[in-house]
PDB file of C-alpha atoms and ligand atoms in Angstrom:
ATOM      1  CA  MET A 241       6.415  49.818  35.797  1.00 69.00           C
ATOM      2  CA  ASN A 242       4.794  47.858  38.628  1.00 86.00           C
ATOM      3  CA  THR A 243       7.958  47.027  40.560  1.00 94.00           C
ATOM      4  CA  ARG A 244       6.169  44.691  42.982  1.00 95.00           C
ATOM      5  CA  LEU A 245       4.786  42.671  40.091  1.00 96.00           C
ATOM      6  CA  GLU A 246       8.175  42.550  38.366  1.00 97.00           C
ATOM      7  CA  ALA A 247       9.723  41.358  41.628  1.00 97.00           C
ATOM      8  CA  GLY A 248       6.995  38.715  41.755  1.00 98.00           C
ATOM      9  CA  LYS A 249       7.847  37.461  38.272  1.00 98.00           C
ATOM     10  CA  THR A 250      11.504  37.257  39.317  1.00 98.00           C
ATOM     11  CA  PHE A 251      10.483  35.290  42.414  1.00 98.00           C
ATOM     12  CA  LEU A 252       8.499  32.875  40.243  1.00 98.00           C
ATOM     13  CA  ALA A 253      11.350  32.459  37.748  1.00 98.00           C
ATOM     14  CA  GLU A 254      13.873  31.817  40.525  1.00 97.00           C
ATOM     15  CA  ASN A 255      11.665  28.938  41.576  1.00 98.00           C
ATOM     16  CA  GLY A 256      11.398  27.598  38.059  1.00 97.00           C
ATOM     17  CA  LEU A 257       7.975  29.057  37.213  1.00 98.00           C
ATOM     18  CA  ASN A 258       9.332  31.050  34.315  1.00 98.00           C
ATOM     19  CA  LEU A 259       6.193  30.864  32.157  1.00 98.00           C
ATOM     20  CA  TRP A 260       3.390  33.256  33.064  1.00 98.00           C
ATOM     21  CA  ALA A 261       0.302  34.678  31.411  1.00 98.00           C
ATOM     22  CA  PHE A 262      -2.289  37.175  32.641  1.00 98.00           C
ATOM     23  CA  LEU A 263      -5.369  36.728  30.467  1.00 98.00           C
ATOM     24  CA  ASP A 264      -8.464  38.926  30.264  1.00 98.00           C
ATOM     25  CA  CYS A 265     -11.431  36.836  31.453  1.00 98.00           C
ATOM     26  CA  ALA A 266     -13.955  38.965  29.569  1.00 97.00           C
ATOM     27  CA  THR A 267     -12.362  38.397  26.161  1.00 97.00           C
ATOM     28  CA  LEU A 268     -11.497  34.713  26.385  1.00 98.00           C
ATOM     29  CA  PRO A 269     -12.642  32.925  23.205  1.00 97.00           C
ATOM     30  CA  GLU A 270     -16.169  31.581  23.320  1.00 97.00           C
ATOM     31  CA  PRO A 271     -15.201  27.841  23.295  1.00 96.00           C
ATOM     32  CA  ILE A 272     -12.998  28.403  26.342  1.00 96.00           C
ATOM     33  CA  GLN A 273     -15.733  30.372  28.115  1.00 96.00           C
ATOM     34  CA  ARG A 274     -18.160  27.521  27.425  1.00 96.00           C
ATOM     35  CA  GLN A 275     -15.811  25.000  29.002  1.00 96.00           C
ATOM     36  CA  PHE A 276     -15.552  27.105  32.156  1.00 96.00           C
ATOM     37  CA  LYS A 277     -19.307  27.360  32.285  1.00 95.00           C
ATOM     38  CA  ALA A 278     -19.635  23.583  31.892  1.00 94.00           C
ATOM     39  CA  SER A 279     -17.394  23.197  34.957  1.00 94.00           C
ATOM     40  CA  ASN A 280     -19.488  25.741  36.927  1.00 95.00           C
ATOM     41  CA  ILE A 281     -16.509  28.082  37.271  1.00 96.00           C
ATOM     42  CA  PRO A 282     -17.639  31.678  37.981  1.00 96.00           C
ATOM     43  CA  LEU A 283     -15.443  33.273  35.314  1.00 96.00           C
ATOM     44  CA  GLU A 284     -17.638  36.403  35.124  1.00 96.00           C
ATOM     45  CA  LYS A 285     -16.815  37.345  38.738  1.00 97.00           C
ATOM     46  CA  TYR A 286     -13.095  37.779  38.001  1.00 98.00           C
ATOM     47  CA  ASN A 287     -11.153  39.973  35.595  1.00 98.00           C
ATOM     48  CA  ARG A 288      -7.912  38.022  35.168  1.00 98.00           C
ATOM     49  CA  LEU A 289      -6.934  34.429  34.594  1.00 98.00           C
ATOM     50  CA  VAL A 290      -3.361  33.753  35.732  1.00 98.00           C
ATOM     51  CA  LEU A 291      -1.551  30.794  34.186  1.00 98.00           C
ATOM     52  CA  LEU A 292       1.873  29.732  35.486  1.00 98.00           C
ATOM     53  CA  GLY A 293       4.193  27.065  34.199  1.00 98.00           C
ATOM     54  CA  HIS A 294       7.760  25.994  33.827  1.00 98.00           C
ATOM     55  CA  GLY A 295      10.026  25.689  30.802  1.00 97.00           C
ATOM     56  CA  GLY A 296      13.289  23.751  30.965  1.00 95.00           C
ATOM     57  CA  PRO A 297      14.950  22.054  33.947  1.00 94.00           C
ATOM     58  CA  ARG A 298      15.193  25.012  36.405  1.00 96.00           C
ATOM     59  CA  PHE A 299      11.938  24.025  38.112  1.00 97.00           C
ATOM     60  CA  TRP A 300      13.304  20.590  38.938  1.00 97.00           C
ATOM     61  CA  GLN A 301      16.460  22.115  40.444  1.00 97.00           C
ATOM     62  CA  ALA A 302      14.367  24.514  42.549  1.00 97.00           C
ATOM     63  CA  LEU A 303      12.181  21.631  43.710  1.00 97.00           C
ATOM     64  CA  ALA A 304      15.277  19.640  44.703  1.00 97.00           C
ATOM     65  CA  GLU A 305      16.504  22.630  46.762  1.00 97.00           C
ATOM     66  CA  TYR A 306      13.060  22.897  48.430  1.00 97.00           C
ATOM     67  CA  GLY A 307      12.787  19.167  49.011  1.00 96.00           C
ATOM     68  CA  HIS A 308      10.403  16.382  48.050  1.00 95.00           C
ATOM     69  CA  ILE A 309       8.507  16.673  51.308  1.00 94.00           C
ATOM     70  CA  THR A 310       5.069  15.354  50.313  1.00 95.00           C
ATOM     71  CA  PRO A 311       3.773  12.408  48.241  1.00 93.00           C
ATOM     72  CA  ASN A 312       3.030  14.867  45.411  1.00 94.00           C
ATOM     73  CA  PRO A 313       6.046  17.192  45.550  1.00 96.00           C
ATOM     74  CA  VAL A 314       5.557  18.872  42.155  1.00 97.00           C
ATOM     75  CA  ASP A 315       2.015  20.074  42.849  1.00 97.00           C
ATOM     76  CA  TYR A 316       2.850  20.921  46.457  1.00 98.00           C
ATOM     77  CA  PHE A 317       5.857  23.039  45.520  1.00 98.00           C
ATOM     78  CA  SER A 318       4.011  24.688  42.608  1.00 98.00           C
ATOM     79  CA  THR A 319       1.035  25.677  44.748  1.00 98.00           C
ATOM     80  CA  THR A 320       3.275  26.831  47.610  1.00 98.00           C
ATOM     81  CA  ILE A 321       5.247  29.153  45.325  1.00 98.00           C
ATOM     82  CA  THR A 322       2.069  30.368  43.611  1.00 98.00           C
ATOM     83  CA  ARG A 323       0.366  31.144  46.923  1.00 98.00           C
ATOM     84  CA  ARG A 324       3.426  33.109  48.022  1.00 98.00           C
ATOM     85  CA  PHE A 325       3.273  35.032  44.741  1.00 98.00           C
ATOM     86  CA  ILE A 326      -0.398  35.799  45.414  1.00 98.00           C
ATOM     87  CA  THR A 327       0.101  36.977  48.989  1.00 97.00           C
ATOM     88  CA  ASP A 328       3.477  38.713  48.744  1.00 97.00           C
ATOM     89  CA  TYR A 329       3.402  40.202  45.246  1.00 97.00           C
ATOM     90  CA  LEU A 330      -0.281  40.512  44.279  1.00 96.00           C
ATOM     91  CA  VAL A 331      -1.185  41.491  47.884  1.00 93.00           C
ATOM     92  CA  SER A 332      -3.846  38.825  48.383  1.00 92.00           C
ATOM     93  CA  PRO A 333      -6.582  39.703  45.875  1.00 94.00           C
ATOM     94  CA  PRO A 334      -9.782  37.632  45.759  1.00 97.00           C
ATOM     95  CA  ILE A 335      -8.941  34.481  43.826  1.00 98.00           C
ATOM     96  CA  TYR A 336     -10.583  31.278  42.602  1.00 98.00           C
ATOM     97  CA  TRP A 337      -8.205  28.354  42.364  1.00 98.00           C
ATOM     98  CA  LEU A 338      -8.323  26.459  39.056  1.00 98.00           C
ATOM     99  CA  TYR A 339      -5.312  24.158  38.787  1.00 97.00           C
ATOM    100  CA  PRO A 340      -4.185  21.800  40.120  1.00 97.00           C
ATOM    101  CA  SER A 341      -7.614  20.760  41.361  1.00 95.00           C
ATOM    102  CA  GLN A 342     -10.434  18.394  40.471  1.00 91.00           C
ATOM    103  CA  LEU A 343     -11.802  20.967  38.004  1.00 91.00           C
ATOM    104  CA  ILE A 344     -11.586  20.333  34.282  1.00 91.00           C
ATOM    105  CA  ILE A 345     -10.088  23.369  32.569  1.00 94.00           C
ATOM    106  CA  PRO A 346      -8.798  23.743  28.993  1.00 95.00           C
ATOM    107  CA  LEU A 347      -5.111  24.126  29.823  1.00 96.00           C
ATOM    108  CA  GLN A 348      -3.821  23.445  26.322  1.00 95.00           C
ATOM    109  CA  GLN A 349      -6.174  25.998  24.731  1.00 96.00           C
ATOM    110  CA  LEU A 350      -5.168  28.563  27.356  1.00 98.00           C
ATOM    111  CA  GLY A 351      -1.503  27.818  26.670  1.00 98.00           C
ATOM    112  CA  GLU A 352      -2.044  28.333  22.946  1.00 97.00           C
ATOM    113  CA  LEU A 353      -3.847  31.607  23.644  1.00 98.00           C
ATOM    114  CA  ALA A 354      -0.885  32.737  25.770  1.00 98.00           C
ATOM    115  CA  HIS A 355       1.594  31.866  22.952  1.00 98.00           C
ATOM    116  CA  TRP A 356       3.164  29.197  25.146  1.00 98.00           C
ATOM    117  CA  ALA A 357       2.597  26.313  22.769  1.00 97.00           C
ATOM    118  CA  HIS A 358       1.178  24.803  19.583  1.00 96.00           C
ATOM    119  CA  PRO A 359      -0.362  21.353  19.158  1.00 94.00           C
ATOM    120  CA  SER A 360       2.188  18.681  18.190  1.00 94.00           C
ATOM    121  CA  PRO A 361       1.996  15.093  16.873  1.00 94.00           C
ATOM    122  CA  LEU A 362       2.960  13.951  20.379  1.00 94.00           C
ATOM    123  CA  GLY A 363      -0.433  14.896  21.775  1.00 90.00           C
ATOM    124  CA  VAL A 364       1.206  17.464  24.059  1.00 92.00           C
ATOM    125  CA  GLY A 365       1.954  21.070  23.204  1.00 95.00           C
ATOM    126  CA  ILE A 366       5.248  22.240  21.759  1.00 97.00           C
ATOM    127  CA  SER A 367       6.728  25.591  22.736  1.00 98.00           C
ATOM    128  CA  PRO A 368       8.729  27.610  20.198  1.00 97.00           C
ATOM    129  CA  GLN A 369      11.210  28.374  22.988  1.00 98.00           C
ATOM    130  CA  TYR A 370      11.243  25.261  25.187  1.00 98.00           C
ATOM    131  CA  GLY A 371      10.135  22.588  22.727  1.00 98.00           C
ATOM    132  CA  VAL A 372       8.300  19.762  24.485  1.00 98.00           C
ATOM    133  CA  TRP A 373      10.119  20.565  27.753  1.00 98.00           C
ATOM    134  CA  PHE A 374       7.550  22.715  29.494  1.00 98.00           C
ATOM    135  CA  ALA A 375       4.454  22.150  31.640  1.00 97.00           C
ATOM    136  CA  TYR A 376       1.432  23.893  33.087  1.00 98.00           C
ATOM    137  CA  ARG A 377       1.841  24.111  36.855  1.00 98.00           C
ATOM    138  CA  THR A 378      -0.863  26.344  38.358  1.00 98.00           C
ATOM    139  CA  ALA A 379      -3.812  28.523  37.309  1.00 98.00           C
ATOM    140  CA  PHE A 380      -6.247  30.779  39.156  1.00 98.00           C
ATOM    141  CA  LEU A 381      -8.769  33.536  38.569  1.00 98.00           C
ATOM    142  CA  ALA A 382      -8.223  36.874  40.310  1.00 98.00           C
ATOM    143  CA  ILE A 383      -9.762  40.281  40.782  1.00 98.00           C
ATOM    144  CA  ALA A 384      -6.543  42.164  40.303  1.00 96.00           C
ATOM    145  CA  ASP A 385      -5.006  45.121  38.501  1.00 94.00           C
ATOM    146  CA  LEU A 386      -2.760  42.968  36.318  1.00 96.00           C
ATOM    147  CA  PRO A 387      -1.678  44.052  32.834  1.00 97.00           C
ATOM    148  CA  VAL A 388      -2.768  41.504  30.228  1.00 98.00           C
ATOM    149  CA  GLY A 389       0.279  39.766  28.761  1.00 98.00           C
ATOM    150  CA  SER A 390       2.472  36.704  28.578  1.00 98.00           C
ATOM    151  CA  SER A 391       6.072  35.721  29.126  1.00 98.00           C
ATOM    152  CA  GLU A 392       6.028  34.325  25.556  1.00 98.00           C
ATOM    153  CA  THR A 393       5.579  36.038  22.214  1.00 97.00           C
ATOM    154  CA  ALA A 394       3.805  34.581  19.201  1.00 97.00           C
ATOM    155  CA  ALA A 395       6.030  32.342  17.054  1.00 97.00           C
ATOM    156  CA  PRO A 396       5.345  29.567  14.535  1.00 97.00           C
ATOM    157  CA  SER A 397       5.251  25.928  15.563  1.00 97.00           C
ATOM    158  CA  PRO A 398       8.657  24.197  15.361  1.00 97.00           C
ATOM    159  CA  CYS A 399       6.835  21.180  13.894  1.00 95.00           C
ATOM    160  CA  HIS A 400       6.229  23.099  10.656  1.00 95.00           C
ATOM    161  CA  THR A 401       9.924  23.094   9.812  1.00 96.00           C
ATOM    162  CA  CYS A 402      10.738  19.671  11.268  1.00 96.00           C
ATOM    163  CA  LEU A 403      10.830  17.608   8.084  1.00 93.00           C
ATOM    164  CA  ASP A 404      12.169  14.296   9.441  1.00 93.00           C
ATOM    165  CA  LYS A 405       9.751  14.173  12.368  1.00 94.00           C
ATOM    166  CA  PRO A 406      11.902  11.843  14.508  1.00 97.00           C
ATOM    167  CA  CYS A 407       9.142  11.698  17.118  1.00 96.00           C
ATOM    168  CA  GLN A 408       7.152   9.511  14.731  1.00 95.00           C
ATOM    169  CA  THR A 409       9.892   6.994  13.972  1.00 95.00           C
ATOM    170  CA  ALA A 410      10.986   6.811  17.630  1.00 97.00           C
ATOM    171  CA  CYS A 411       7.590   5.677  18.916  1.00 97.00           C
ATOM    172  CA  PRO A 412       7.561   1.850  19.109  1.00 96.00           C
ATOM    173  CA  ALA A 413       3.764   1.807  19.326  1.00 96.00           C
ATOM    174  CA  GLY A 414       3.065   3.842  16.197  1.00 94.00           C
ATOM    175  CA  ALA A 415       1.062   6.236  18.341  1.00 95.00           C
ATOM    176  CA  VAL A 416       2.644   9.375  16.878  1.00 95.00           C
ATOM    177  CA  ASP A 417       1.183   9.573  13.431  1.00 84.00           C
ATOM    178  CA  GLU A 418       0.691  13.180  12.397  1.00 68.00           C
ATOM    179  CA  PRO A 419      -2.122  12.926   9.851  1.00 65.00           C
ATOM    180  CA  HIS A 420      -4.242  11.294  12.509  1.00 62.00           C
ATOM    181  CA  GLN A 421      -4.893  12.074  16.137  1.00 80.00           C
ATOM    182  CA  PHE A 422      -2.327  11.028  18.728  1.00 91.00           C
ATOM    183  CA  GLY A 423      -2.917   7.322  19.436  1.00 93.00           C
ATOM    184  CA  LEU A 424      -3.681   7.513  23.111  1.00 92.00           C
ATOM    185  CA  GLN A 425      -4.902   3.915  23.306  1.00 93.00           C
ATOM    186  CA  ASP A 426      -1.911   2.543  21.370  1.00 94.00           C
ATOM    187  CA  CYS A 427       0.447   4.471  23.631  1.00 96.00           C
ATOM    188  CA  ALA A 428      -1.276   3.320  26.820  1.00 95.00           C
ATOM    189  CA  ARG A 429      -1.357  -0.321  25.685  1.00 95.00           C
ATOM    190  CA  TYR A 430       2.361  -0.267  24.898  1.00 96.00           C
ATOM    191  CA  ARG A 431       3.316   1.478  28.108  1.00 96.00           C
ATOM    192  CA  LEU A 432       1.398  -1.040  30.201  1.00 96.00           C
ATOM    193  CA  GLN A 433       3.313  -4.016  28.816  1.00 95.00           C
ATOM    194  CA  PRO A 434       5.611  -5.526  31.486  1.00 91.00           C
ATOM    195  CA  ASP A 435       8.751  -5.124  29.353  1.00 92.00           C
ATOM    196  CA  SER A 436       7.781  -1.761  27.870  1.00 96.00           C
ATOM    197  CA  SER A 437      10.604   0.606  26.963  1.00 96.00           C
ATOM    198  CA  CYS A 438       8.202   3.481  27.717  1.00 97.00           C
ATOM    199  CA  GLY A 439       7.410   2.658  31.350  1.00 94.00           C
ATOM    200  CA  ASP A 440       9.253   5.672  32.690  1.00 95.00           C
ATOM    201  CA  ARG A 441       9.879   7.741  29.575  1.00 97.00           C
ATOM    202  CA  CYS A 442       8.518   8.665  26.165  1.00 97.00           C
ATOM    203  CA  LEU A 443      11.004   7.749  23.455  1.00 97.00           C
ATOM    204  CA  ALA A 444       9.206   9.990  20.968  1.00 97.00           C
ATOM    205  CA  ARG A 445       9.437  13.024  23.211  1.00 97.00           C
ATOM    206  CA  LEU A 446      13.101  12.349  23.914  1.00 97.00           C
ATOM    207  CA  ALA A 447      13.715  12.167  20.157  1.00 97.00           C
ATOM    208  CA  CYS A 448      12.367  15.670  19.489  1.00 97.00           C
ATOM    209  CA  PRO A 449      15.365  17.814  18.512  1.00 97.00           C
ATOM    210  CA  VAL A 450      13.799  21.185  19.361  1.00 98.00           C
ATOM    211  CA  ALA A 451      15.235  23.169  22.291  1.00 97.00           C
ATOM    212  CA  ALA A 452      17.568  20.346  23.343  1.00 96.00           C
ATOM    213  CA  GLU A 453      19.274  22.775  25.739  1.00 97.00           C
ATOM    214  CA  HIS A 454      16.050  22.834  27.788  1.00 97.00           C
ATOM    215  CA  LYS A 455      15.606  19.055  27.922  1.00 97.00           C
ATOM    216  CA  TYR A 456      14.696  17.651  31.353  1.00 96.00           C
ATOM    217  CA  GLY A 457      17.221  15.445  33.106  1.00 95.00           C
ATOM    218  CA  LEU A 458      16.389  11.731  33.286  1.00 95.00           C
ATOM    219  CA  PRO A 459      15.184  11.863  36.947  1.00 95.00           C
ATOM    220  CA  GLN A 460      12.592  14.495  35.999  1.00 95.00           C
ATOM    221  CA  VAL A 461      11.495  12.479  32.954  1.00 96.00           C
ATOM    222  CA  GLN A 462      11.237   9.329  35.077  1.00 96.00           C
ATOM    223  CA  TYR A 463       9.274  11.124  37.788  1.00 95.00           C
ATOM    224  CA  HIS A 464       6.592  12.433  35.413  1.00 94.00           C
ATOM    225  CA  TYR A 465       6.289   9.255  33.339  1.00 95.00           C
ATOM    226  CA  GLY A 466       6.410   7.062  36.436  1.00 94.00           C
ATOM    227  CA  ARG A 467       3.425   8.944  37.850  1.00 94.00           C
ATOM    228  CA  SER A 468       1.507   8.846  34.593  1.00 94.00           C
ATOM    229  CA  LEU A 469       2.141   5.083  34.363  1.00 95.00           C
ATOM    230  CA  ILE A 470       0.567   4.622  37.798  1.00 94.00           C
ATOM    231  CA  THR A 471      -2.458   6.605  36.600  1.00 93.00           C
ATOM    232  CA  LEU A 472      -2.692   4.379  33.513  1.00 94.00           C
ATOM    233  CA  GLN A 473      -2.411   1.235  35.631  1.00 93.00           C
ATOM    234  CA  GLU A 474      -5.213   2.472  37.883  1.00 91.00           C
ATOM    235  CA  PHE A 475      -7.385   3.359  34.916  1.00 87.00           C
ATOM    236  CA  TYR A 476      -6.834   0.282  32.764  1.00 84.00           C
ATOM    237  CA  GLY A 477      -5.885  -2.227  35.442  1.00 71.00           C
ATOM    238  CA  ALA A 478      -2.307  -3.346  35.915  1.00 53.00           C
ATOM    239  CA  GLY A 479      -2.900  -6.681  34.237  1.00 47.00           C
ATOM    240  CA  GLU A 480      -3.644  -5.416  30.725  1.00 43.00           C
TER     241      GLU A 480
HETATM  242  S1  LIG B 111      10.154  15.811  16.423  1.00 94.28           S
HETATM  243 FE1  LIG B 111       9.524  17.426  14.991  1.00 94.28          FE
HETATM  244  S2  LIG B 111       7.365  16.963  14.482  1.00 94.28           S
HETATM  245 FE2  LIG B 111       7.912  15.811  16.337  1.00 94.28          FE
HETATM  246  S3  LIG B 111       7.263  17.132  18.044  1.00 94.28           S
HETATM  247 FE3  LIG B 111       9.441  17.565  17.656  1.00 94.28          FE
HETATM  248  S4  LIG B 111       9.406  19.298  16.212  1.00 94.28           S
HETATM  249 FE4  LIG B 111       7.345  18.438  16.193  1.00 94.28          FE
HETATM  250  S1  LIG B 112       5.304   6.866  25.601  1.00 94.28           S
HETATM  251 FE1  LIG B 112       6.170   5.404  24.122  1.00 94.28          FE
HETATM  252  S2  LIG B 112       4.344   4.548  23.121  1.00 94.28           S
HETATM  253 FE2  LIG B 112       3.710   6.478  24.086  1.00 94.28          FE
HETATM  254  S3  LIG B 112       3.947   8.058  22.510  1.00 94.28           S
HETATM  255 FE3  LIG B 112       5.852   8.011  23.723  1.00 94.28          FE
HETATM  256  S4  LIG B 112       7.181   6.646  22.560  1.00 94.28           S
HETATM  257 FE4  LIG B 112       5.097   6.260  21.844  1.00 94.28          FE
END
């Protein structure tokens, strides 16, 4: 066993980054390879793609202990912890930073490949272990002697056995309609209304009964949805 690497995974988990995957760059599915090529990412120069994320509320607690010391505390904390993992536990291999950044990378497809998540009617992935309460935090390419693997094992989508689908009935905009694609425009239009009940939360996501023990606390929900609302306002214009 690589004790330094195991210590590194413990370090990540203590800081809330309890989801990890070390993927083999050379055997990534062709559609994913094409997307990297389209973004001019030199995938062929590296042997591993490292994906890190968080499941459940531990990350938020760790961030609170660290402090919200920048305007973008989630990304700052995530990259700080990841860079410490790279230097202290992977011993500073050559890397190429993927996320967060301006690059477009197929995070959801990578998460599905790593057994982290399945597609869900909510338009975000659903994890068999953490439900809809997980997120991608950082990703990078590395030239490193890392065993291919993932923190998660393959399991069926919880949506397959969710007969009532409360996410659909909870959405006041009718955006969560499984036979069709997630209604991004309907959701955005509803959220941008001045009296919207989805300004700082997603009622459909909160209604999902899977992995309730991993549900984020309200401050974490409000943080993420508050930021995404600002992005929507900038994109569509606050007056819509
Ligand atoms: S409520 Fe059911 S169908 Fe909707 S995301 Fe959760 S598990 Fe899937
Ligand atoms: S944020 Fe609101 S409108 Fe959008 S999917 Fe969730 S419940 Fe529906």
